[in-house]
Amino acid sequence: MESGGTSPLRQLAEAADRNFPHLFEARARTEPGLEERRALLARLPHSAEASVVLMGSWGRGEVTAGSDDDFMVLVDGAEQHEFEPTIEGVSEVLKQRPSKDGPFAEPVFSENLVNDIGLDADSNRNLTRRLLFLLESTPISGDEDVYRAVRDKILSRYLDESVKPYRPPRFLLNDVVRYWRTICVDFAAKEWKGPEKWGIRNAKLRTSRKILFASGLLPLLECFRFDTDSMREFIERALTMPPTDRIAGAFLENDAADEGGRALGAYDEFLGRLHESEFRDRLEEVTRENSGDSAEFAKADEIGKELQGGLLALLYEASPDLAKVVRDYAIF
Amino acid sequence: MVGTATRSDPRESIVERHHPVGASTGYMQNLRGDWTAQVEEAWRVSSFAIELSALSESELPSLAGYLRQTPSLPFRYTSIHGPSKGRQMGEEELVTSLAQFSRLADGVVMHPDTMDDLRLYRPLGHKLLLENMDARKPDGRTPEELQRAFAELPEAGFCFDIAHAWSIDPSMAVASELLDRFSSRLRHVHLSSLSEDLHHVSLSDEDEELFSPILRRCLDVPWIFEAPPAR
C-alpha cells in the first residue's frame, strides 16, 4: 500500500505535520494479511477467467481487528455455473465470513458488471459490487489480468464517447453519486427493519462510507484539469490507490493541507478506535433511542462532523476552480 | 487548461465565501438577558452556527433556563462561551454547571487565564475549547502559554481568536505559530477586528486582507463573528 514512492497520505502527513498512526498501522496490517490469504488461495484450482477479489477494508488498506473477508469470485464472462475456485472452497480458506445479507461471498460475472449499468437489470447488488470493485478492491488470487481486464471494460463503458475534455465524466460521476445515495437510503431502510447495529452502521456511514464516496467523487471532479486521454490515465491511476490516498492527494492538489490533516486525522482516530473490540462492541449496541447516552457514539459523531467539515471545505472553498466544478456538476 | 466553467475571481472575499459562519451573542448588548431575541438575531446572521455567550457568570442561570425550555436549536453547530468575569461560584461548581451545558453543545469555550485548577476541567473532555488570549491578559496568549494548559487538558480543543493573536503580534507570525502548534485541535475561529482598547469590533477590509492567509488554513471549521458582521 506504500509502494511506488511516497504516498499522497504520507505527503499530507508531512505537509500538515500529522502522523496518521492508525491509518499507516492499518496499511501495514493489511499487507501481510493479503499475503497470507494469497498463499492459502493459491492452493485452490482456478479457472483461467476467474480471480478472487477482496473488497471493504481490505480494498481500502484499512484492516482492523473486526474486518470481514468481503470477497467475491470474479469471473470475466457471462453468467455460468462452471468456474473455480468455488464459493465453498474460498469460504473454507477465508474464515472471517462476510454478513449473510450482503453482496459478498458470491460469484460475480463481468458481463453483469459491464452491461447492466442502469435500468432494471442493475440491481442494488450489481451497483454495489461494481462500485466497490472500482473504488475499494484488490485481487488476491488467480490471474491479475482478469481483474485488470474487468476494470478496463467497466471504465470503457463509463468513459465512452460522451466524455468531454476538461469536464468531469458525467456517466461515471452520476453512478458514484447514485451509489452513495443508495447507501444512505439503505441505511434508513435497515433501521426501519430493526434497530440492530444502528450505532455502528451510522458511525460507518459518516466515516468509512463517506471516505469511499469522497474517494470516488474527488478524482472525477478533478477531471476538469484533463483532456480525454489524460483523463482516463488519471482515473486509472487514482483507482489503483487506496481511497485515503486519493483524498489526501486532492487536499494537497488544492492547497488545503491543514484542512486535510484535520479531516484525515479525524478518520485516523476513528480507525484506531474501531480496532479496539470494546469500542466496536459498544457501538454495535447503540440504537437511535440510546445514542444520547453513548460516549462511543458521541466520539463517532464528533469524528464524522470533523471529517465532513474538511471534505466540504475542500469541495466548496479550498479552490475556486474546484468549487465551480462542484457547483456545475455535483448536484445536477 | 481550465474550462470556461471554472474561472475564478481572486477578488472574492474569503469571509463571504465561507459558509460555516455564525454569530456570537456576546456582541448583542442591547438584547442582554433575552436569549430568545439573541438567538433570533444570530439566526439572521447565519443558520449554521451560534455561540451563546455567558461571559458573565450571572448569565449562566438564565441561559440554563432557556436551554431547558428549548430542546433543539436550529443550528448545525452550537458553542457556549463560559464565564470569564463576575466569577462567584467555586471552580468545581462551575465545571459541574458547564458539564450540563456541554451535553447540549458542540463546544464550551473558556479563557485559560481565568482557569485556576486546570485539571478540574477534565470532565468536559473534548467539548472544552481553550481560547487564545489578547495582549491585555496575563496568560494563554502565546503557543508556549497555551501549551501549558493543553498539557493539563489533553482532550481539549482550540478556539482560535485571530484578532487576539493579532494583538500579540500584528505581523501575524504568532497567529501562524498558534495554528502550526494546535492545528489538530482547531474547532472554531473567533473573527473580528479590535478597537484601540482591544475590544471586538466589526472586521475591517484591511484586517480581512491581513487575516486571509491565516483564515485560509481554517476553512473546515465555523467562524464565529465576535462583532456584527460588516456585510
Short mmCIF file of N, CA, C and O in Angstrom, two decimals, chain A residues 136-244:
data_model
loop_
_atom_site.label_atom_id
_atom_site.label_comp_id
_atom_site.label_asym_id
_atom_site.label_seq_id
_atom_site.Cartn_x
_atom_site.Cartn_y
_atom_site.Cartn_z
N GLU A 136 -12.83 0.20 -4.08
CA GLU A 136 -12.09 -0.37 -2.94
C GLU A 136 -11.99 -1.89 -3.10
O GLU A 136 -12.67 -2.65 -2.44
N SER A 137 -11.14 -2.32 -4.00
CA SER A 137 -10.98 -3.76 -4.18
C SER A 137 -9.52 -4.09 -4.49
O SER A 137 -8.76 -3.21 -4.92
N THR A 138 -9.18 -5.34 -4.25
CA THR A 138 -7.84 -5.79 -4.59
C THR A 138 -7.90 -7.28 -4.93
O THR A 138 -8.58 -8.05 -4.25
N PRO A 139 -7.22 -7.70 -6.01
CA PRO A 139 -7.25 -9.13 -6.36
C PRO A 139 -6.30 -9.91 -5.47
O PRO A 139 -5.21 -9.42 -5.14
N ILE A 140 -6.72 -11.10 -5.05
CA ILE A 140 -5.82 -11.89 -4.19
C ILE A 140 -5.56 -13.29 -4.72
O ILE A 140 -4.80 -14.03 -4.10
N SER A 141 -6.18 -13.67 -5.80
CA SER A 141 -5.81 -14.97 -6.38
C SER A 141 -6.20 -15.00 -7.84
O SER A 141 -6.96 -14.16 -8.31
N GLY A 142 -5.68 -15.99 -8.54
CA GLY A 142 -5.95 -16.10 -9.96
C GLY A 142 -5.10 -15.12 -10.74
O GLY A 142 -4.17 -14.49 -10.22
N ASP A 143 -5.46 -14.97 -11.99
CA ASP A 143 -4.69 -14.11 -12.89
C ASP A 143 -5.09 -12.65 -12.66
O ASP A 143 -6.26 -12.30 -12.84
N GLU A 144 -4.11 -11.82 -12.27
CA GLU A 144 -4.44 -10.40 -12.04
C GLU A 144 -4.91 -9.72 -13.32
O GLU A 144 -5.56 -8.67 -13.27
N ASP A 145 -4.56 -10.31 -14.47
CA ASP A 145 -5.04 -9.73 -15.73
C ASP A 145 -6.57 -9.79 -15.82
O ASP A 145 -7.18 -8.95 -16.48
N VAL A 146 -7.16 -10.78 -15.17
CA VAL A 146 -8.62 -10.87 -15.15
C VAL A 146 -9.19 -9.64 -14.45
O VAL A 146 -10.12 -8.98 -14.95
N TYR A 147 -8.62 -9.34 -13.31
CA TYR A 147 -9.06 -8.17 -12.53
C TYR A 147 -8.90 -6.90 -13.36
O TYR A 147 -9.83 -6.08 -13.47
N ARG A 148 -7.72 -6.74 -13.96
CA ARG A 148 -7.46 -5.52 -14.74
C ARG A 148 -8.37 -5.44 -15.97
O ARG A 148 -8.86 -4.37 -16.32
N ALA A 149 -8.60 -6.59 -16.60
CA ALA A 149 -9.43 -6.59 -17.81
C ALA A 149 -10.86 -6.17 -17.48
O ALA A 149 -11.47 -5.38 -18.23
N VAL A 150 -11.38 -6.67 -16.36
CA VAL A 150 -12.76 -6.30 -15.99
C VAL A 150 -12.82 -4.82 -15.63
O VAL A 150 -13.75 -4.11 -16.03
N ARG A 151 -11.83 -4.35 -14.92
CA ARG A 151 -11.82 -2.92 -14.59
C ARG A 151 -11.77 -2.07 -15.86
O ARG A 151 -12.48 -1.07 -15.99
N ASP A 152 -10.94 -2.49 -16.82
CA ASP A 152 -10.85 -1.75 -18.08
C ASP A 152 -12.18 -1.73 -18.81
O ASP A 152 -12.58 -0.70 -19.38
N LYS A 153 -12.87 -2.86 -18.82
CA LYS A 153 -14.16 -2.93 -19.52
C LYS A 153 -15.19 -2.01 -18.87
O LYS A 153 -15.95 -1.32 -19.55
N ILE A 154 -15.19 -2.02 -17.55
CA ILE A 154 -16.16 -1.16 -16.84
C ILE A 154 -15.83 0.32 -17.13
O ILE A 154 -16.72 1.11 -17.46
N LEU A 155 -14.55 0.65 -17.03
CA LEU A 155 -14.18 2.05 -17.28
C LEU A 155 -14.49 2.45 -18.72
O LEU A 155 -14.95 3.57 -18.98
N SER A 156 -14.25 1.55 -19.66
CA SER A 156 -14.54 1.88 -21.06
C SER A 156 -16.03 2.09 -21.28
O SER A 156 -16.43 2.92 -22.10
N ARG A 157 -16.83 1.36 -20.53
CA ARG A 157 -18.29 1.54 -20.63
C ARG A 157 -18.69 2.94 -20.12
O ARG A 157 -19.51 3.62 -20.71
N TYR A 158 -18.08 3.34 -19.01
CA TYR A 158 -18.40 4.65 -18.43
C TYR A 158 -17.77 5.79 -19.27
O TYR A 158 -18.40 6.82 -19.48
N LEU A 159 -16.53 5.59 -19.65
CA LEU A 159 -15.79 6.68 -20.32
C LEU A 159 -15.95 6.52 -21.83
O LEU A 159 -14.98 6.34 -22.56
N ASP A 160 -17.19 6.60 -22.27
CA ASP A 160 -17.48 6.40 -23.69
C ASP A 160 -17.39 7.73 -24.44
O ASP A 160 -16.80 8.70 -23.95
N GLU A 161 -18.00 7.77 -25.62
CA GLU A 161 -17.87 8.97 -26.46
C GLU A 161 -18.56 10.20 -25.85
O GLU A 161 -18.36 11.32 -26.33
N SER A 162 -19.32 10.00 -24.78
CA SER A 162 -19.99 11.15 -24.16
C SER A 162 -19.02 12.01 -23.34
O SER A 162 -19.35 13.14 -22.97
N VAL A 163 -17.84 11.46 -23.06
CA VAL A 163 -16.89 12.20 -22.22
C VAL A 163 -16.33 13.39 -23.00
O VAL A 163 -15.93 13.27 -24.16
N LYS A 164 -16.31 14.54 -22.34
CA LYS A 164 -15.79 15.76 -22.97
C LYS A 164 -14.52 16.20 -22.25
O LYS A 164 -14.39 16.03 -21.03
N PRO A 165 -13.56 16.76 -23.00
CA PRO A 165 -12.33 17.21 -22.36
C PRO A 165 -12.59 18.32 -21.35
O PRO A 165 -13.48 19.14 -21.55
N TYR A 166 -11.80 18.32 -20.30
CA TYR A 166 -11.83 19.36 -19.27
C TYR A 166 -13.17 19.46 -18.55
O TYR A 166 -13.54 20.51 -18.05
N ARG A 167 -13.90 18.35 -18.53
CA ARG A 167 -15.16 18.29 -17.78
C ARG A 167 -15.24 16.94 -17.08
O ARG A 167 -14.82 15.93 -17.63
N PRO A 168 -15.80 16.89 -15.88
CA PRO A 168 -15.94 15.58 -15.21
C PRO A 168 -16.78 14.63 -16.06
O PRO A 168 -17.73 15.06 -16.72
N PRO A 169 -16.43 13.35 -16.06
CA PRO A 169 -17.21 12.36 -16.83
C PRO A 169 -18.54 12.08 -16.13
O PRO A 169 -18.58 11.38 -15.12
N ARG A 170 -19.60 12.59 -16.71
CA ARG A 170 -20.89 12.60 -16.00
C ARG A 170 -21.45 11.21 -15.73
O ARG A 170 -22.05 10.97 -14.69
N PHE A 171 -21.30 10.29 -16.68
CA PHE A 171 -21.87 8.94 -16.52
C PHE A 171 -21.31 8.27 -15.26
O PHE A 171 -22.06 7.83 -14.38
N LEU A 172 -20.02 8.24 -15.18
CA LEU A 172 -19.39 7.63 -14.00
C LEU A 172 -19.67 8.45 -12.75
O LEU A 172 -19.96 7.89 -11.68
N LEU A 173 -19.59 9.77 -12.87
CA LEU A 173 -19.86 10.63 -11.72
C LEU A 173 -21.27 10.38 -11.18
O LEU A 173 -21.47 10.23 -9.97
N ASN A 174 -22.24 10.30 -12.07
CA ASN A 174 -23.63 10.06 -11.64
C ASN A 174 -23.76 8.72 -10.93
O ASN A 174 -24.50 8.59 -9.95
N ASP A 175 -23.02 7.70 -11.39
CA ASP A 175 -23.14 6.39 -10.74
C ASP A 175 -22.48 6.39 -9.37
O ASP A 175 -22.96 5.72 -8.45
N VAL A 176 -21.38 7.11 -9.24
CA VAL A 176 -20.73 7.20 -7.93
C VAL A 176 -21.65 7.92 -6.95
O VAL A 176 -21.82 7.49 -5.80
N VAL A 177 -22.26 9.00 -7.41
CA VAL A 177 -23.19 9.74 -6.54
C VAL A 177 -24.41 8.86 -6.23
O VAL A 177 -24.87 8.79 -5.09
N ARG A 178 -24.92 8.15 -7.25
CA ARG A 178 -26.06 7.28 -7.03
C ARG A 178 -25.74 6.21 -5.99
O ARG A 178 -26.56 5.90 -5.13
N TYR A 179 -24.53 5.67 -6.06
CA TYR A 179 -24.15 4.64 -5.10
C TYR A 179 -24.15 5.19 -3.68
O TYR A 179 -24.66 4.55 -2.74
N TRP A 180 -23.59 6.38 -3.51
CA TRP A 180 -23.56 6.99 -2.16
C TRP A 180 -24.99 7.22 -1.66
O TRP A 180 -25.31 6.89 -0.51
N ARG A 181 -25.85 7.74 -2.51
CA ARG A 181 -27.23 7.98 -2.07
C ARG A 181 -27.93 6.66 -1.77
O ARG A 181 -28.77 6.58 -0.86
N THR A 182 -27.58 5.61 -2.53
CA THR A 182 -28.16 4.29 -2.27
C THR A 182 -27.75 3.78 -0.88
O THR A 182 -28.58 3.25 -0.13
N ILE A 183 -26.48 3.97 -0.56
CA ILE A 183 -26.02 3.55 0.78
C ILE A 183 -26.83 4.28 1.85
O ILE A 183 -27.27 3.68 2.84
N CYS A 184 -27.04 5.57 1.66
CA CYS A 184 -27.76 6.37 2.66
C CYS A 184 -29.21 5.92 2.77
O CYS A 184 -29.75 5.80 3.87
N VAL A 185 -29.85 5.66 1.63
CA VAL A 185 -31.25 5.22 1.65
C VAL A 185 -31.33 3.83 2.29
O VAL A 185 -32.23 3.55 3.10
N ASP A 186 -30.37 2.97 1.96
CA ASP A 186 -30.39 1.62 2.53
C ASP A 186 -30.17 1.65 4.05
O ASP A 186 -30.70 0.79 4.78
N PHE A 187 -29.41 2.63 4.52
CA PHE A 187 -29.22 2.78 5.97
C PHE A 187 -30.58 3.01 6.64
O PHE A 187 -30.91 2.37 7.65
N ALA A 188 -31.36 3.90 6.04
CA ALA A 188 -32.69 4.17 6.61
C ALA A 188 -33.58 2.94 6.50
O ALA A 188 -34.35 2.63 7.43
N ALA A 189 -33.47 2.21 5.40
CA ALA A 189 -34.30 1.01 5.22
C ALA A 189 -33.94 -0.05 6.25
O ALA A 189 -34.83 -0.74 6.79
N LYS A 190 -32.66 -0.18 6.54
CA LYS A 190 -32.24 -1.18 7.54
C LYS A 190 -32.75 -0.80 8.92
O LYS A 190 -33.12 -1.67 9.71
N GLU A 191 -32.75 0.50 9.21
CA GLU A 191 -33.25 0.93 10.52
C GLU A 191 -34.74 0.62 10.63
O GLU A 191 -35.23 0.24 11.69
N TRP A 192 -35.46 0.77 9.53
CA TRP A 192 -36.90 0.51 9.55
C TRP A 192 -37.17 -0.96 9.83
O TRP A 192 -38.15 -1.32 10.47
N LYS A 193 -36.26 -1.83 9.38
CA LYS A 193 -36.42 -3.27 9.63
C LYS A 193 -36.13 -3.64 11.08
O LYS A 193 -36.66 -4.62 11.58
N GLY A 194 -35.25 -2.88 11.73
CA GLY A 194 -34.93 -3.18 13.11
C GLY A 194 -33.77 -2.34 13.60
O GLY A 194 -32.99 -1.84 12.80
N PRO A 195 -33.66 -2.17 14.94
CA PRO A 195 -32.64 -1.26 15.48
C PRO A 195 -31.25 -1.87 15.60
O PRO A 195 -30.31 -1.19 15.99
N GLU A 196 -31.11 -3.17 15.25
CA GLU A 196 -29.83 -3.83 15.48
C GLU A 196 -28.70 -3.13 14.71
O GLU A 196 -28.85 -2.80 13.54
N LYS A 197 -27.61 -2.93 15.40
CA LYS A 197 -26.37 -2.39 14.82
C LYS A 197 -26.55 -0.98 14.24
O LYS A 197 -25.76 -0.56 13.40
N TRP A 198 -27.57 -0.27 14.69
CA TRP A 198 -27.80 1.08 14.18
C TRP A 198 -26.58 1.97 14.43
O TRP A 198 -26.17 2.73 13.56
N GLY A 199 -26.01 1.84 15.63
CA GLY A 199 -24.91 2.74 16.01
C GLY A 199 -23.69 2.57 15.13
O GLY A 199 -23.13 3.55 14.63
N ILE A 200 -23.30 1.34 14.90
CA ILE A 200 -22.07 1.13 14.12
C ILE A 200 -22.34 1.41 12.64
O ILE A 200 -21.47 1.92 11.92
N ARG A 201 -23.57 1.13 12.18
CA ARG A 201 -23.90 1.48 10.80
C ARG A 201 -23.87 2.99 10.60
O ARG A 201 -23.36 3.48 9.60
N ASN A 202 -24.42 3.71 11.56
CA ASN A 202 -24.44 5.16 11.48
C ASN A 202 -23.02 5.70 11.48
O ASN A 202 -22.66 6.58 10.66
N ALA A 203 -22.20 5.17 12.41
CA ALA A 203 -20.81 5.66 12.51
C ALA A 203 -20.04 5.39 11.22
O ALA A 203 -19.29 6.24 10.74
N LYS A 204 -20.25 4.21 10.64
CA LYS A 204 -19.52 3.88 9.40
C LYS A 204 -20.04 4.70 8.22
O LYS A 204 -19.27 5.04 7.31
N LEU A 205 -21.33 4.99 8.23
CA LEU A 205 -21.87 5.84 7.16
C LEU A 205 -21.19 7.20 7.17
O LEU A 205 -20.86 7.76 6.12
N ARG A 206 -20.95 7.74 8.36
CA ARG A 206 -20.35 9.07 8.49
C ARG A 206 -18.84 9.05 8.25
O ARG A 206 -18.23 10.12 8.12
N THR A 207 -18.24 7.87 8.27
CA THR A 207 -16.77 7.82 8.20
C THR A 207 -16.30 6.98 7.00
O THR A 207 -16.01 7.54 5.95
N SER A 208 -16.24 5.67 7.18
CA SER A 208 -15.64 4.86 6.11
C SER A 208 -16.44 4.89 4.82
O SER A 208 -15.87 4.89 3.73
N ARG A 209 -17.79 4.93 4.92
CA ARG A 209 -18.59 5.02 3.70
C ARG A 209 -18.41 6.38 3.04
O ARG A 209 -18.38 6.49 1.81
N LYS A 210 -18.32 7.41 3.86
CA LYS A 210 -18.14 8.76 3.31
C LYS A 210 -16.75 8.89 2.67
O LYS A 210 -16.59 9.54 1.64
N ILE A 211 -15.76 8.27 3.30
CA ILE A 211 -14.41 8.24 2.72
C ILE A 211 -14.46 7.57 1.35
O ILE A 211 -13.87 8.05 0.37
N LEU A 212 -15.19 6.46 1.27
CA LEU A 212 -15.28 5.74 0.00
C LEU A 212 -15.91 6.63 -1.07
O LEU A 212 -15.40 6.74 -2.19
N PHE A 213 -17.02 7.26 -0.73
CA PHE A 213 -17.70 8.13 -1.69
C PHE A 213 -16.78 9.30 -2.11
O PHE A 213 -16.61 9.56 -3.31
N ALA A 214 -16.20 9.95 -1.14
CA ALA A 214 -15.34 11.10 -1.47
C ALA A 214 -14.16 10.68 -2.33
O ALA A 214 -13.72 11.42 -3.22
N SER A 215 -13.68 9.46 -2.09
CA SER A 215 -12.51 8.99 -2.85
C SER A 215 -12.88 8.69 -4.31
O SER A 215 -11.99 8.62 -5.16
N GLY A 216 -14.17 8.51 -4.57
CA GLY A 216 -14.60 8.39 -5.96
C GLY A 216 -14.97 9.73 -6.55
O GLY A 216 -14.66 10.04 -7.70
N LEU A 217 -15.63 10.53 -5.74
CA LEU A 217 -16.12 11.83 -6.21
C LEU A 217 -14.97 12.77 -6.58
O LEU A 217 -14.99 13.41 -7.65
N LEU A 218 -13.98 12.86 -5.70
CA LEU A 218 -12.93 13.88 -5.89
C LEU A 218 -12.13 13.68 -7.18
O LEU A 218 -11.97 14.65 -7.94
N PRO A 219 -11.63 12.48 -7.47
CA PRO A 219 -10.88 12.35 -8.73
C PRO A 219 -11.74 12.66 -9.95
O PRO A 219 -11.23 13.23 -10.93
N LEU A 220 -13.02 12.32 -9.89
CA LEU A 220 -13.88 12.58 -11.05
C LEU A 220 -14.10 14.08 -11.23
O LEU A 220 -14.09 14.58 -12.36
N LEU A 221 -14.29 14.79 -10.14
CA LEU A 221 -14.43 16.25 -10.26
C LEU A 221 -13.13 16.88 -10.75
O LEU A 221 -13.15 17.84 -11.53
N GLU A 222 -12.01 16.33 -10.29
CA GLU A 222 -10.70 16.88 -10.69
C GLU A 222 -10.41 16.66 -12.17
O GLU A 222 -9.44 17.21 -12.70
N CYS A 223 -11.24 15.88 -12.84
CA CYS A 223 -11.03 15.64 -14.27
C CYS A 223 -11.16 16.91 -15.11
O CYS A 223 -10.81 16.89 -16.29
N PHE A 224 -11.65 17.99 -14.50
CA PHE A 224 -11.74 19.23 -15.28
C PHE A 224 -10.35 19.73 -15.69
O PHE A 224 -10.25 20.63 -16.52
N ARG A 225 -9.33 19.14 -15.12
CA ARG A 225 -7.97 19.56 -15.45
C ARG A 225 -7.41 18.84 -16.69
O ARG A 225 -6.31 19.15 -17.13
N PHE A 226 -8.14 17.86 -17.26
CA PHE A 226 -7.52 16.97 -18.25
C PHE A 226 -8.29 16.89 -19.57
O PHE A 226 -9.53 16.99 -19.58
N ASP A 227 -7.51 16.63 -20.63
CA ASP A 227 -8.17 16.25 -21.89
C ASP A 227 -8.61 14.79 -21.75
O ASP A 227 -8.29 14.11 -20.75
N THR A 228 -9.30 14.26 -22.74
CA THR A 228 -9.93 12.95 -22.56
C THR A 228 -8.91 11.83 -22.38
O THR A 228 -9.12 10.92 -21.58
N ASP A 229 -7.82 11.88 -23.11
CA ASP A 229 -6.81 10.82 -22.97
C ASP A 229 -6.17 10.86 -21.58
O ASP A 229 -6.04 9.84 -20.90
N SER A 230 -5.76 12.05 -21.19
CA SER A 230 -5.12 12.18 -19.88
C SER A 230 -6.12 11.87 -18.76
O SER A 230 -5.74 11.38 -17.69
N MET A 231 -7.39 12.17 -19.01
CA MET A 231 -8.42 11.93 -18.01
C MET A 231 -8.49 10.44 -17.66
O MET A 231 -8.54 10.06 -16.49
N ARG A 232 -8.50 9.60 -18.68
CA ARG A 232 -8.58 8.16 -18.41
C ARG A 232 -7.35 7.69 -17.64
O ARG A 232 -7.47 6.90 -16.69
N GLU A 233 -6.19 8.17 -18.05
CA GLU A 233 -4.96 7.79 -17.32
C GLU A 233 -5.05 8.23 -15.87
O GLU A 233 -4.69 7.49 -14.94
N PHE A 234 -5.56 9.46 -15.66
CA PHE A 234 -5.67 10.00 -14.29
C PHE A 234 -6.62 9.14 -13.45
O PHE A 234 -6.31 8.79 -12.30
N ILE A 235 -7.76 8.77 -14.03
CA ILE A 235 -8.73 7.97 -13.28
C ILE A 235 -8.16 6.59 -12.97
O ILE A 235 -8.28 6.09 -11.84
N GLU A 236 -7.53 5.98 -13.96
CA GLU A 236 -6.96 4.65 -13.73
C GLU A 236 -5.91 4.69 -12.63
O GLU A 236 -5.86 3.81 -11.76
N ARG A 237 -5.08 5.72 -12.68
CA ARG A 237 -4.03 5.84 -11.67
C ARG A 237 -4.66 6.04 -10.28
O ARG A 237 -4.24 5.44 -9.30
N ALA A 238 -5.67 6.88 -10.23
CA ALA A 238 -6.33 7.15 -8.94
C ALA A 238 -6.93 5.87 -8.37
O ALA A 238 -6.85 5.61 -7.17
N LEU A 239 -7.54 5.06 -9.24
CA LEU A 239 -8.24 3.87 -8.75
C LEU A 239 -7.29 2.77 -8.29
O LEU A 239 -7.72 1.83 -7.63
N THR A 240 -6.02 2.89 -8.61
CA THR A 240 -5.07 1.91 -8.08
C THR A 240 -4.60 2.29 -6.67
O THR A 240 -3.94 1.50 -6.01
N MET A 241 -4.95 3.49 -6.25
CA MET A 241 -4.52 3.95 -4.91
C MET A 241 -5.57 3.60 -3.86
O MET A 241 -6.76 3.51 -4.18
N PRO A 242 -5.17 3.48 -2.60
CA PRO A 242 -6.17 3.37 -1.53
C PRO A 242 -7.01 4.67 -1.48
O PRO A 242 -6.49 5.74 -1.80
N PRO A 243 -8.26 4.57 -1.08
CA PRO A 243 -9.13 5.76 -1.05
C PRO A 243 -8.53 6.94 -0.27
O PRO A 243 -8.66 8.09 -0.69
N THR A 244 -7.88 6.66 0.85
CA THR A 244 -7.34 7.78 1.62
C THR A 244 -6.19 8.46 0.88
O THR A 244 -5.92 9.64 1.11
#
